[in-house]
Amino acid sequence: MAEHTGTGDPLLSIALLWRTNPKTGRSGLTLDAIVAAAIAVASEIGIDKLSMRKIADRLGVGAMSLYAHVPGKGELIDLMVDHVNGTLYQSPDDLPLDSGWRPALEAVAERNWELFAAHRWLLGIDVTRPPLGPGTTSKYDIELRPLVGIGLSDVEIDQVLTLVLDHVRSSARLSLGVAETAQATGRDDREWWDTAGPLLAALISPERYPHAARIGNAAGAEYDAAIDPDRAYSFGLRMIIDGVERLVASKQAG
């Protein structure tokens, strides 16, 4: 991971996230404008190359002007993540709760999948220590709703949501890795597999590697590549939600 949330001063980060002491510079520069510019720059060049200097250049101001609003990159990363989290839902009614918890939880996964597709730089940030601003808190509150009142404990609800979101992030990182490898090599997975597949089939003998040869060949033929991130995402999500369904049924039966 290139960056982490929660690396800045927690008191300063929380004050900035919740805008408890908003400031406007002489040039009219605002914290919101800085965050928007940072997101735009990260979208163009990646989170690992983001710097206060590049953000300032984007805004047409000196780098020192930014420090009057945000003390450093650590706090800025928190603000960026919290902002995009807050854009995921317009209201709690965005989730199809009337259809039951399962379609609603699938919608949560799909929304987060789309979020990573729109903001790939998020995948370069470790959010183990989440930025608990209004955007992240609202997202968390809305995404918990499908699981409330179905028989799970509060801790189980949190664990189920965490499991789903971790799966989405992992699958999105896999998809990004495939795209980045194709860009770096100038060859997509299908082209790579067309070259490597026959050679590997000749080298990986069924006598020595019976399971790898049979299953690997079947998977490669199905995916026309070594892996299929979209299928991994869909299959994994279905397995997770099937497991949650059994947990809910056991709780209700007990």
PDB file of C-alpha atoms in Angstrom:
ATOM      1  CA  MET A   1       0.000   0.000   0.000  1.00  0.00           C
ATOM      2  CA  ALA A   2       1.311   3.441  -0.889  1.00  0.00           C
ATOM      3  CA  GLU A   3      -0.681   5.376   1.687  1.00  0.00           C
ATOM      4  CA  HIS A   4      -2.659   4.855   4.882  1.00  0.00           C
ATOM      5  CA  THR A   5      -5.549   6.699   6.451  1.00  0.00           C
ATOM      6  CA  GLY A   6      -5.176   7.641  10.083  1.00  0.00           C
ATOM      7  CA  THR A   7      -1.505   8.658   9.871  1.00  0.00           C
ATOM      8  CA  GLY A   8      -2.070  12.341  10.643  1.00  0.00           C
ATOM      9  CA  ASP A   9      -2.744  14.020  13.971  1.00  0.00           C
ATOM     10  CA  PRO A  10      -6.094  12.491  15.054  1.00  0.00           C
ATOM     11  CA  LEU A  11      -7.322  15.672  16.728  1.00  0.00           C
ATOM     12  CA  LEU A  12      -6.537  17.765  13.663  1.00  0.00           C
ATOM     13  CA  SER A  13      -7.950  15.164  11.281  1.00  0.00           C
ATOM     14  CA  ILE A  14     -11.246  14.905  13.148  1.00  0.00           C
ATOM     15  CA  ALA A  15     -11.593  18.681  13.305  1.00  0.00           C
ATOM     16  CA  LEU A  16     -10.946  18.903   9.563  1.00  0.00           C
ATOM     17  CA  LEU A  17     -13.244  16.009   8.695  1.00  0.00           C
ATOM     18  CA  TRP A  18     -16.149  17.497  10.601  1.00  0.00           C
ATOM     19  CA  ARG A  19     -15.294  21.088   9.629  1.00  0.00           C
ATOM     20  CA  THR A  20     -15.425  22.323  13.218  1.00  0.00           C
ATOM     21  CA  ASN A  21     -13.221  25.312  12.388  1.00  0.00           C
ATOM     22  CA  PRO A  22     -13.550  26.142   8.657  1.00  0.00           C
ATOM     23  CA  LYS A  23     -11.137  28.662   7.157  1.00  0.00           C
ATOM     24  CA  THR A  24     -11.064  30.686   3.973  1.00  0.00           C
ATOM     25  CA  GLY A  25      -7.770  32.123   2.829  1.00  0.00           C
ATOM     26  CA  ARG A  26      -7.223  35.550   1.380  1.00  0.00           C
ATOM     27  CA  SER A  27      -7.300  34.125  -2.122  1.00  0.00           C
ATOM     28  CA  GLY A  28     -10.636  32.429  -1.444  1.00  0.00           C
ATOM     29  CA  LEU A  29      -8.968  29.035  -1.171  1.00  0.00           C
ATOM     30  CA  THR A  30     -11.053  26.572   0.841  1.00  0.00           C
ATOM     31  CA  LEU A  31     -10.529  23.117   2.281  1.00  0.00           C
ATOM     32  CA  ASP A  32     -13.197  21.725  -0.042  1.00  0.00           C
ATOM     33  CA  ALA A  33     -11.350  23.113  -3.065  1.00  0.00           C
ATOM     34  CA  ILE A  34      -8.102  21.529  -1.880  1.00  0.00           C
ATOM     35  CA  VAL A  35      -9.752  18.143  -1.392  1.00  0.00           C
ATOM     36  CA  ALA A  36     -11.395  18.311  -4.830  1.00  0.00           C
ATOM     37  CA  ALA A  37      -8.069  19.196  -6.460  1.00  0.00           C
ATOM     38  CA  ALA A  38      -6.291  16.386  -4.602  1.00  0.00           C
ATOM     39  CA  ILE A  39      -8.856  13.865  -5.823  1.00  0.00           C
ATOM     40  CA  ALA A  40      -8.503  15.138  -9.398  1.00  0.00           C
ATOM     41  CA  VAL A  41      -4.710  14.864  -9.271  1.00  0.00           C
ATOM     42  CA  ALA A  42      -4.808  11.387  -7.690  1.00  0.00           C
ATOM     43  CA  SER A  43      -7.238  10.248 -10.393  1.00  0.00           C
ATOM     44  CA  GLU A  44      -4.803  11.388 -13.068  1.00  0.00           C
ATOM     45  CA  ILE A  45      -1.435  10.260 -11.695  1.00  0.00           C
ATOM     46  CA  GLY A  46      -2.172   7.871  -8.816  1.00  0.00           C
ATOM     47  CA  ILE A  47      -2.135   8.285  -5.060  1.00  0.00           C
ATOM     48  CA  ASP A  48       1.538   7.310  -4.814  1.00  0.00           C
ATOM     49  CA  LYS A  49       2.574  10.344  -6.876  1.00  0.00           C
ATOM     50  CA  LEU A  50       0.276  12.816  -5.140  1.00  0.00           C
ATOM     51  CA  SER A  51       2.044  15.723  -3.450  1.00  0.00           C
ATOM     52  CA  MET A  52       1.101  19.051  -1.923  1.00  0.00           C
ATOM     53  CA  ARG A  53       3.121  20.762  -4.647  1.00  0.00           C
ATOM     54  CA  LYS A  54       1.120  19.113  -7.439  1.00  0.00           C
ATOM     55  CA  ILE A  55      -2.147  19.994  -5.736  1.00  0.00           C
ATOM     56  CA  ALA A  56      -1.031  23.606  -5.365  1.00  0.00           C
ATOM     57  CA  ASP A  57      -0.055  23.721  -9.045  1.00  0.00           C
ATOM     58  CA  ARG A  58      -3.506  22.453  -9.928  1.00  0.00           C
ATOM     59  CA  LEU A  59      -5.082  25.250  -7.909  1.00  0.00           C
ATOM     60  CA  GLY A  60      -2.672  27.885  -9.175  1.00  0.00           C
ATOM     61  CA  VAL A  61      -1.382  28.781  -5.702  1.00  0.00           C
ATOM     62  CA  GLY A  62       1.830  28.344  -3.754  1.00  0.00           C
ATOM     63  CA  ALA A  63       2.261  25.087  -1.849  1.00  0.00           C
ATOM     64  CA  MET A  64       2.502  26.958   1.459  1.00  0.00           C
ATOM     65  CA  SER A  65      -1.055  28.246   0.915  1.00  0.00           C
ATOM     66  CA  LEU A  66      -2.344  24.717   1.387  1.00  0.00           C
ATOM     67  CA  TYR A  67      -0.817  24.372   4.834  1.00  0.00           C
ATOM     68  CA  ALA A  68      -3.031  27.132   6.158  1.00  0.00           C
ATOM     69  CA  HIS A  69      -5.924  24.708   5.666  1.00  0.00           C
ATOM     70  CA  VAL A  70      -4.483  21.215   6.046  1.00  0.00           C
ATOM     71  CA  PRO A  71      -1.299  20.391   7.998  1.00  0.00           C
ATOM     72  CA  GLY A  72      -0.041  17.619   5.748  1.00  0.00           C
ATOM     73  CA  LYS A  73      -0.659  14.748   3.372  1.00  0.00           C
ATOM     74  CA  GLY A  74      -1.749  12.405   6.149  1.00  0.00           C
ATOM     75  CA  GLU A  75      -4.728  14.538   7.079  1.00  0.00           C
ATOM     76  CA  LEU A  76      -5.444  15.227   3.399  1.00  0.00           C
ATOM     77  CA  ILE A  77      -5.677  11.503   2.616  1.00  0.00           C
ATOM     78  CA  ASP A  78      -8.318  11.186   5.352  1.00  0.00           C
ATOM     79  CA  LEU A  79     -10.288  14.045   3.823  1.00  0.00           C
ATOM     80  CA  MET A  80     -10.111  12.584   0.308  1.00  0.00           C
ATOM     81  CA  VAL A  81     -11.329   9.145   1.362  1.00  0.00           C
ATOM     82  CA  ASP A  82     -14.100  10.562   3.529  1.00  0.00           C
ATOM     83  CA  HIS A  83     -15.270  12.807   0.708  1.00  0.00           C
ATOM     84  CA  VAL A  84     -15.648  10.050  -1.897  1.00  0.00           C
ATOM     85  CA  ASN A  85     -17.264   7.765   0.681  1.00  0.00           C
ATOM     86  CA  GLY A  86     -19.858  10.453   1.216  1.00  0.00           C
ATOM     87  CA  THR A  87     -20.738  10.503  -2.481  1.00  0.00           C
ATOM     88  CA  LEU A  88     -21.713   6.830  -2.670  1.00  0.00           C
ATOM     89  CA  TYR A  89     -25.331   7.267  -1.540  1.00  0.00           C
ATOM     90  CA  GLN A  90     -27.654  10.205  -1.979  1.00  0.00           C
ATOM     91  CA  SER A  91     -29.922   8.940   0.811  1.00  0.00           C
ATOM     92  CA  PRO A  92     -30.598   5.775   2.850  1.00  0.00           C
ATOM     93  CA  ASP A  93     -33.405   4.987   0.398  1.00  0.00           C
ATOM     94  CA  ASP A  94     -30.824   4.212  -2.303  1.00  0.00           C
ATOM     95  CA  LEU A  95     -30.715   0.587  -1.122  1.00  0.00           C
ATOM     96  CA  PRO A  96     -33.608  -1.748  -2.106  1.00  0.00           C
ATOM     97  CA  LEU A  97     -34.617  -2.648   1.450  1.00  0.00           C
ATOM     98  CA  ASP A  98     -38.153  -3.640   0.428  1.00  0.00           C
ATOM     99  CA  SER A  99     -36.785  -6.642  -1.458  1.00  0.00           C
ATOM    100  CA  GLY A 100     -35.072  -8.108   1.603  1.00  0.00           C
ATOM    101  CA  TRP A 101     -31.616  -7.973   3.103  1.00  0.00           C
ATOM    102  CA  ARG A 102     -29.902 -10.128   0.446  1.00  0.00           C
ATOM    103  CA  PRO A 103     -30.586  -7.909  -2.610  1.00  0.00           C
ATOM    104  CA  ALA A 104     -29.760  -4.870  -0.480  1.00  0.00           C
ATOM    105  CA  LEU A 105     -26.409  -6.352   0.571  1.00  0.00           C
ATOM    106  CA  GLU A 106     -25.673  -7.237  -3.047  1.00  0.00           C
ATOM    107  CA  ALA A 107     -26.438  -3.597  -3.913  1.00  0.00           C
ATOM    108  CA  VAL A 108     -23.953  -2.474  -1.233  1.00  0.00           C
ATOM    109  CA  ALA A 109     -21.266  -4.630  -2.855  1.00  0.00           C
ATOM    110  CA  GLU A 110     -22.093  -3.328  -6.332  1.00  0.00           C
ATOM    111  CA  ARG A 111     -21.999   0.301  -5.191  1.00  0.00           C
ATOM    112  CA  ASN A 112     -18.545  -0.211  -3.669  1.00  0.00           C
ATOM    113  CA  TRP A 113     -17.354  -2.044  -6.797  1.00  0.00           C
ATOM    114  CA  GLU A 114     -18.425   0.976  -8.825  1.00  0.00           C
ATOM    115  CA  LEU A 115     -16.748   3.326  -6.352  1.00  0.00           C
ATOM    116  CA  PHE A 116     -13.391   1.602  -6.849  1.00  0.00           C
ATOM    117  CA  ALA A 117     -13.870   1.682 -10.613  1.00  0.00           C
ATOM    118  CA  ALA A 118     -14.502   5.429 -10.479  1.00  0.00           C
ATOM    119  CA  HIS A 119     -11.685   6.158  -7.986  1.00  0.00           C
ATOM    120  CA  ARG A 120      -8.941   3.618  -8.569  1.00  0.00           C
ATOM    121  CA  TRP A 121      -6.589   5.596  -6.355  1.00  0.00           C
ATOM    122  CA  LEU A 122      -8.630   4.345  -3.372  1.00  0.00           C
ATOM    123  CA  LEU A 123      -7.099   0.910  -3.912  1.00  0.00           C
ATOM    124  CA  GLY A 124      -3.674   2.383  -3.103  1.00  0.00           C
ATOM    125  CA  ILE A 125      -4.793   3.399   0.385  1.00  0.00           C
ATOM    126  CA  ASP A 126      -4.936   1.146   3.419  1.00  0.00           C
ATOM    127  CA  VAL A 127      -8.044   2.084   5.417  1.00  0.00           C
ATOM    128  CA  THR A 128      -7.458  -0.193   8.403  1.00  0.00           C
ATOM    129  CA  ARG A 129      -7.776   2.941  10.531  1.00  0.00           C
ATOM    130  CA  PRO A 130     -10.769   4.535   8.778  1.00  0.00           C
ATOM    131  CA  PRO A 131     -11.289   8.299   8.556  1.00  0.00           C
ATOM    132  CA  LEU A 132     -14.461   8.612  10.620  1.00  0.00           C
ATOM    133  CA  GLY A 133     -15.794  11.816   9.153  1.00  0.00           C
ATOM    134  CA  PRO A 134     -19.376  12.496   8.071  1.00  0.00           C
ATOM    135  CA  GLY A 135     -18.962  10.843   4.665  1.00  0.00           C
ATOM    136  CA  THR A 136     -17.555   7.569   5.997  1.00  0.00           C
ATOM    137  CA  THR A 137     -19.958   7.521   8.945  1.00  0.00           C
ATOM    138  CA  SER A 138     -22.974   8.068   6.694  1.00  0.00           C
ATOM    139  CA  LYS A 139     -21.796   5.321   4.316  1.00  0.00           C
ATOM    140  CA  TYR A 140     -21.321   2.911   7.221  1.00  0.00           C
ATOM    141  CA  ASP A 141     -24.724   3.738   8.711  1.00  0.00           C
ATOM    142  CA  ILE A 142     -26.539   3.227   5.395  1.00  0.00           C
ATOM    143  CA  GLU A 143     -24.731  -0.030   4.623  1.00  0.00           C
ATOM    144  CA  LEU A 144     -25.589  -1.488   8.029  1.00  0.00           C
ATOM    145  CA  ARG A 145     -29.333  -1.007   7.493  1.00  0.00           C
ATOM    146  CA  PRO A 146     -29.997  -4.175   5.434  1.00  0.00           C
ATOM    147  CA  LEU A 147     -28.578  -6.338   8.224  1.00  0.00           C
ATOM    148  CA  VAL A 148     -30.412  -4.741  11.143  1.00  0.00           C
ATOM    149  CA  GLY A 149     -33.363  -6.665  12.531  1.00  0.00           C
ATOM    150  CA  ILE A 150     -32.699  -9.993  10.787  1.00  0.00           C
ATOM    151  CA  GLY A 151     -31.481 -11.822  13.887  1.00  0.00           C
ATOM    152  CA  LEU A 152     -27.775 -11.003  13.945  1.00  0.00           C
ATOM    153  CA  SER A 153     -26.001  -9.400  16.877  1.00  0.00           C
ATOM    154  CA  ASP A 154     -24.498  -5.948  16.477  1.00  0.00           C
ATOM    155  CA  VAL A 155     -20.979  -7.399  16.290  1.00  0.00           C
ATOM    156  CA  GLU A 156     -22.068 -10.001  13.708  1.00  0.00           C
ATOM    157  CA  ILE A 157     -23.639  -7.239  11.616  1.00  0.00           C
ATOM    158  CA  ASP A 158     -20.363  -5.307  11.637  1.00  0.00           C
ATOM    159  CA  GLN A 159     -18.385  -8.446  10.769  1.00  0.00           C
ATOM    160  CA  VAL A 160     -20.672  -9.359   7.858  1.00  0.00           C
ATOM    161  CA  LEU A 161     -20.406  -5.881   6.356  1.00  0.00           C
ATOM    162  CA  THR A 162     -16.630  -5.875   6.831  1.00  0.00           C
ATOM    163  CA  LEU A 163     -16.370  -9.276   5.119  1.00  0.00           C
ATOM    164  CA  VAL A 164     -18.379  -8.092   2.116  1.00  0.00           C
ATOM    165  CA  LEU A 165     -16.459  -4.832   1.748  1.00  0.00           C
ATOM    166  CA  ASP A 166     -13.089  -6.570   2.123  1.00  0.00           C
ATOM    167  CA  HIS A 167     -14.074  -9.002  -0.624  1.00  0.00           C
ATOM    168  CA  VAL A 168     -15.078  -6.159  -2.935  1.00  0.00           C
ATOM    169  CA  ARG A 169     -11.800  -4.324  -2.287  1.00  0.00           C
ATOM    170  CA  SER A 170      -9.748  -7.476  -2.858  1.00  0.00           C
ATOM    171  CA  SER A 171     -11.549  -8.251  -6.107  1.00  0.00           C
ATOM    172  CA  ALA A 172     -11.202  -4.655  -7.283  1.00  0.00           C
ATOM    173  CA  ARG A 173      -7.452  -4.747  -6.583  1.00  0.00           C
ATOM    174  CA  LEU A 174      -7.219  -7.965  -8.614  1.00  0.00           C
ATOM    175  CA  SER A 175      -9.037  -6.297 -11.500  1.00  0.00           C
ATOM    176  CA  LEU A 176      -6.767  -3.270 -11.277  1.00  0.00           C
ATOM    177  CA  GLY A 177      -3.694  -5.501 -11.250  1.00  0.00           C
ATOM    178  CA  VAL A 178      -4.825  -7.180 -14.458  1.00  0.00           C
ATOM    179  CA  ALA A 179      -5.365  -3.798 -16.115  1.00  0.00           C
ATOM    180  CA  GLU A 180      -2.018  -2.410 -14.931  1.00  0.00           C
ATOM    181  CA  THR A 181      -0.130  -5.514 -16.073  1.00  0.00           C
ATOM    182  CA  ALA A 182      -1.720  -5.278 -19.507  1.00  0.00           C
ATOM    183  CA  GLN A 183      -0.789  -1.622 -19.746  1.00  0.00           C
ATOM    184  CA  ALA A 184       2.783  -2.238 -18.583  1.00  0.00           C
ATOM    185  CA  THR A 185       3.385  -5.119 -20.986  1.00  0.00           C
ATOM    186  CA  GLY A 186       1.303  -3.934 -23.929  1.00  0.00           C
ATOM    187  CA  ARG A 187      -0.451  -7.305 -23.941  1.00  0.00           C
ATOM    188  CA  ASP A 188      -3.801  -8.156 -22.356  1.00  0.00           C
ATOM    189  CA  ASP A 189      -4.458 -11.421 -20.480  1.00  0.00           C
ATOM    190  CA  ARG A 190      -6.047 -13.130 -23.479  1.00  0.00           C
ATOM    191  CA  GLU A 191      -3.032 -12.430 -25.664  1.00  0.00           C
ATOM    192  CA  TRP A 192      -0.691 -13.559 -22.879  1.00  0.00           C
ATOM    193  CA  TRP A 193      -2.668 -16.753 -22.369  1.00  0.00           C
ATOM    194  CA  ASP A 194      -2.725 -17.518 -26.089  1.00  0.00           C
ATOM    195  CA  THR A 195       1.079 -17.598 -25.941  1.00  0.00           C
ATOM    196  CA  ALA A 196       1.691 -19.062 -22.486  1.00  0.00           C
ATOM    197  CA  GLY A 197      -1.213 -21.517 -22.309  1.00  0.00           C
ATOM    198  CA  PRO A 198      -0.020 -24.098 -24.867  1.00  0.00           C
ATOM    199  CA  LEU A 199       3.528 -23.993 -23.497  1.00  0.00           C
ATOM    200  CA  LEU A 200       2.329 -24.519 -19.925  1.00  0.00           C
ATOM    201  CA  ALA A 201       0.024 -27.329 -21.020  1.00  0.00           C
ATOM    202  CA  ALA A 202       3.058 -29.153 -22.441  1.00  0.00           C
ATOM    203  CA  LEU A 203       5.182 -28.593 -19.327  1.00  0.00           C
ATOM    204  CA  ILE A 204       2.617 -29.278 -16.600  1.00  0.00           C
ATOM    205  CA  SER A 205       2.112 -32.990 -17.100  1.00  0.00           C
ATOM    206  CA  PRO A 206      -1.014 -34.711 -15.727  1.00  0.00           C
ATOM    207  CA  GLU A 207       1.158 -37.515 -14.351  1.00  0.00           C
ATOM    208  CA  ARG A 208       3.186 -35.190 -12.117  1.00  0.00           C
ATOM    209  CA  TYR A 209       0.569 -32.525 -11.446  1.00  0.00           C
ATOM    210  CA  PRO A 210      -2.789 -34.306 -11.853  1.00  0.00           C
ATOM    211  CA  HIS A 211      -4.969 -31.704 -10.148  1.00  0.00           C
ATOM    212  CA  ALA A 212      -3.154 -28.605 -11.390  1.00  0.00           C
ATOM    213  CA  ALA A 213      -3.130 -29.926 -14.959  1.00  0.00           C
ATOM    214  CA  ARG A 214      -6.824 -30.834 -15.079  1.00  0.00           C
ATOM    215  CA  ILE A 215      -8.293 -27.952 -13.099  1.00  0.00           C
ATOM    216  CA  GLY A 216      -5.860 -25.345 -14.374  1.00  0.00           C
ATOM    217  CA  ASN A 217      -6.604 -26.333 -17.955  1.00  0.00           C
ATOM    218  CA  ALA A 218     -10.354 -26.169 -17.344  1.00  0.00           C
ATOM    219  CA  ALA A 219     -10.099 -22.748 -15.689  1.00  0.00           C
ATOM    220  CA  GLY A 220      -7.777 -21.371 -18.359  1.00  0.00           C
ATOM    221  CA  ALA A 221     -10.073 -22.566 -21.125  1.00  0.00           C
ATOM    222  CA  GLU A 222     -13.094 -21.029 -19.382  1.00  0.00           C
ATOM    223  CA  TYR A 223     -11.445 -17.680 -18.593  1.00  0.00           C
ATOM    224  CA  ASP A 224      -9.253 -17.485 -21.690  1.00  0.00           C
ATOM    225  CA  ALA A 225      -6.737 -16.135 -19.177  1.00  0.00           C
ATOM    226  CA  ALA A 226      -5.066 -17.143 -15.935  1.00  0.00           C
ATOM    227  CA  ILE A 227      -7.730 -15.430 -13.808  1.00  0.00           C
ATOM    228  CA  ASP A 228     -11.101 -13.727 -14.205  1.00  0.00           C
ATOM    229  CA  PRO A 229     -11.502 -10.886 -11.667  1.00  0.00           C
ATOM    230  CA  ASP A 230     -15.161 -10.237 -12.471  1.00  0.00           C
ATOM    231  CA  ARG A 231     -16.057 -13.865 -11.998  1.00  0.00           C
ATOM    232  CA  ALA A 232     -14.018 -14.049  -8.795  1.00  0.00           C
ATOM    233  CA  TYR A 233     -15.932 -11.047  -7.480  1.00  0.00           C
ATOM    234  CA  SER A 234     -19.361 -12.485  -8.344  1.00  0.00           C
ATOM    235  CA  PHE A 235     -18.590 -16.011  -7.131  1.00  0.00           C
ATOM    236  CA  GLY A 236     -17.030 -14.839  -3.873  1.00  0.00           C
ATOM    237  CA  LEU A 237     -19.903 -12.481  -3.133  1.00  0.00           C
ATOM    238  CA  ARG A 238     -22.433 -15.247  -3.712  1.00  0.00           C
ATOM    239  CA  MET A 239     -20.548 -17.600  -1.387  1.00  0.00           C
ATOM    240  CA  ILE A 240     -20.351 -14.950   1.328  1.00  0.00           C
ATOM    241  CA  ILE A 241     -24.031 -14.066   1.140  1.00  0.00           C
ATOM    242  CA  ASP A 242     -25.020 -17.755   1.041  1.00  0.00           C
ATOM    243  CA  GLY A 243     -23.047 -18.202   4.249  1.00  0.00           C
ATOM    244  CA  VAL A 244     -24.714 -15.199   5.849  1.00  0.00           C
ATOM    245  CA  GLU A 245     -28.094 -16.610   4.834  1.00  0.00           C
ATOM    246  CA  ARG A 246     -27.320 -19.847   6.646  1.00  0.00           C
ATOM    247  CA  LEU A 247     -26.153 -17.906   9.693  1.00  0.00           C
ATOM    248  CA  VAL A 248     -29.366 -15.887   9.739  1.00  0.00           C
ATOM    249  CA  ALA A 249     -31.454 -19.057   9.366  1.00  0.00           C
ATOM    250  CA  SER A 250     -29.634 -20.728  12.252  1.00  0.00           C
ATOM    251  CA  LYS A 251     -30.117 -17.693  14.475  1.00  0.00           C
ATOM    252  CA  GLN A 252     -33.811 -17.517  13.648  1.00  0.00           C
ATOM    253  CA  ALA A 253     -34.266 -21.246  14.219  1.00  0.00           C
ATOM    254  CA  GLY A 254     -32.517 -21.063  17.582  1.00  0.00           C
TER     255      GLY A 254
END
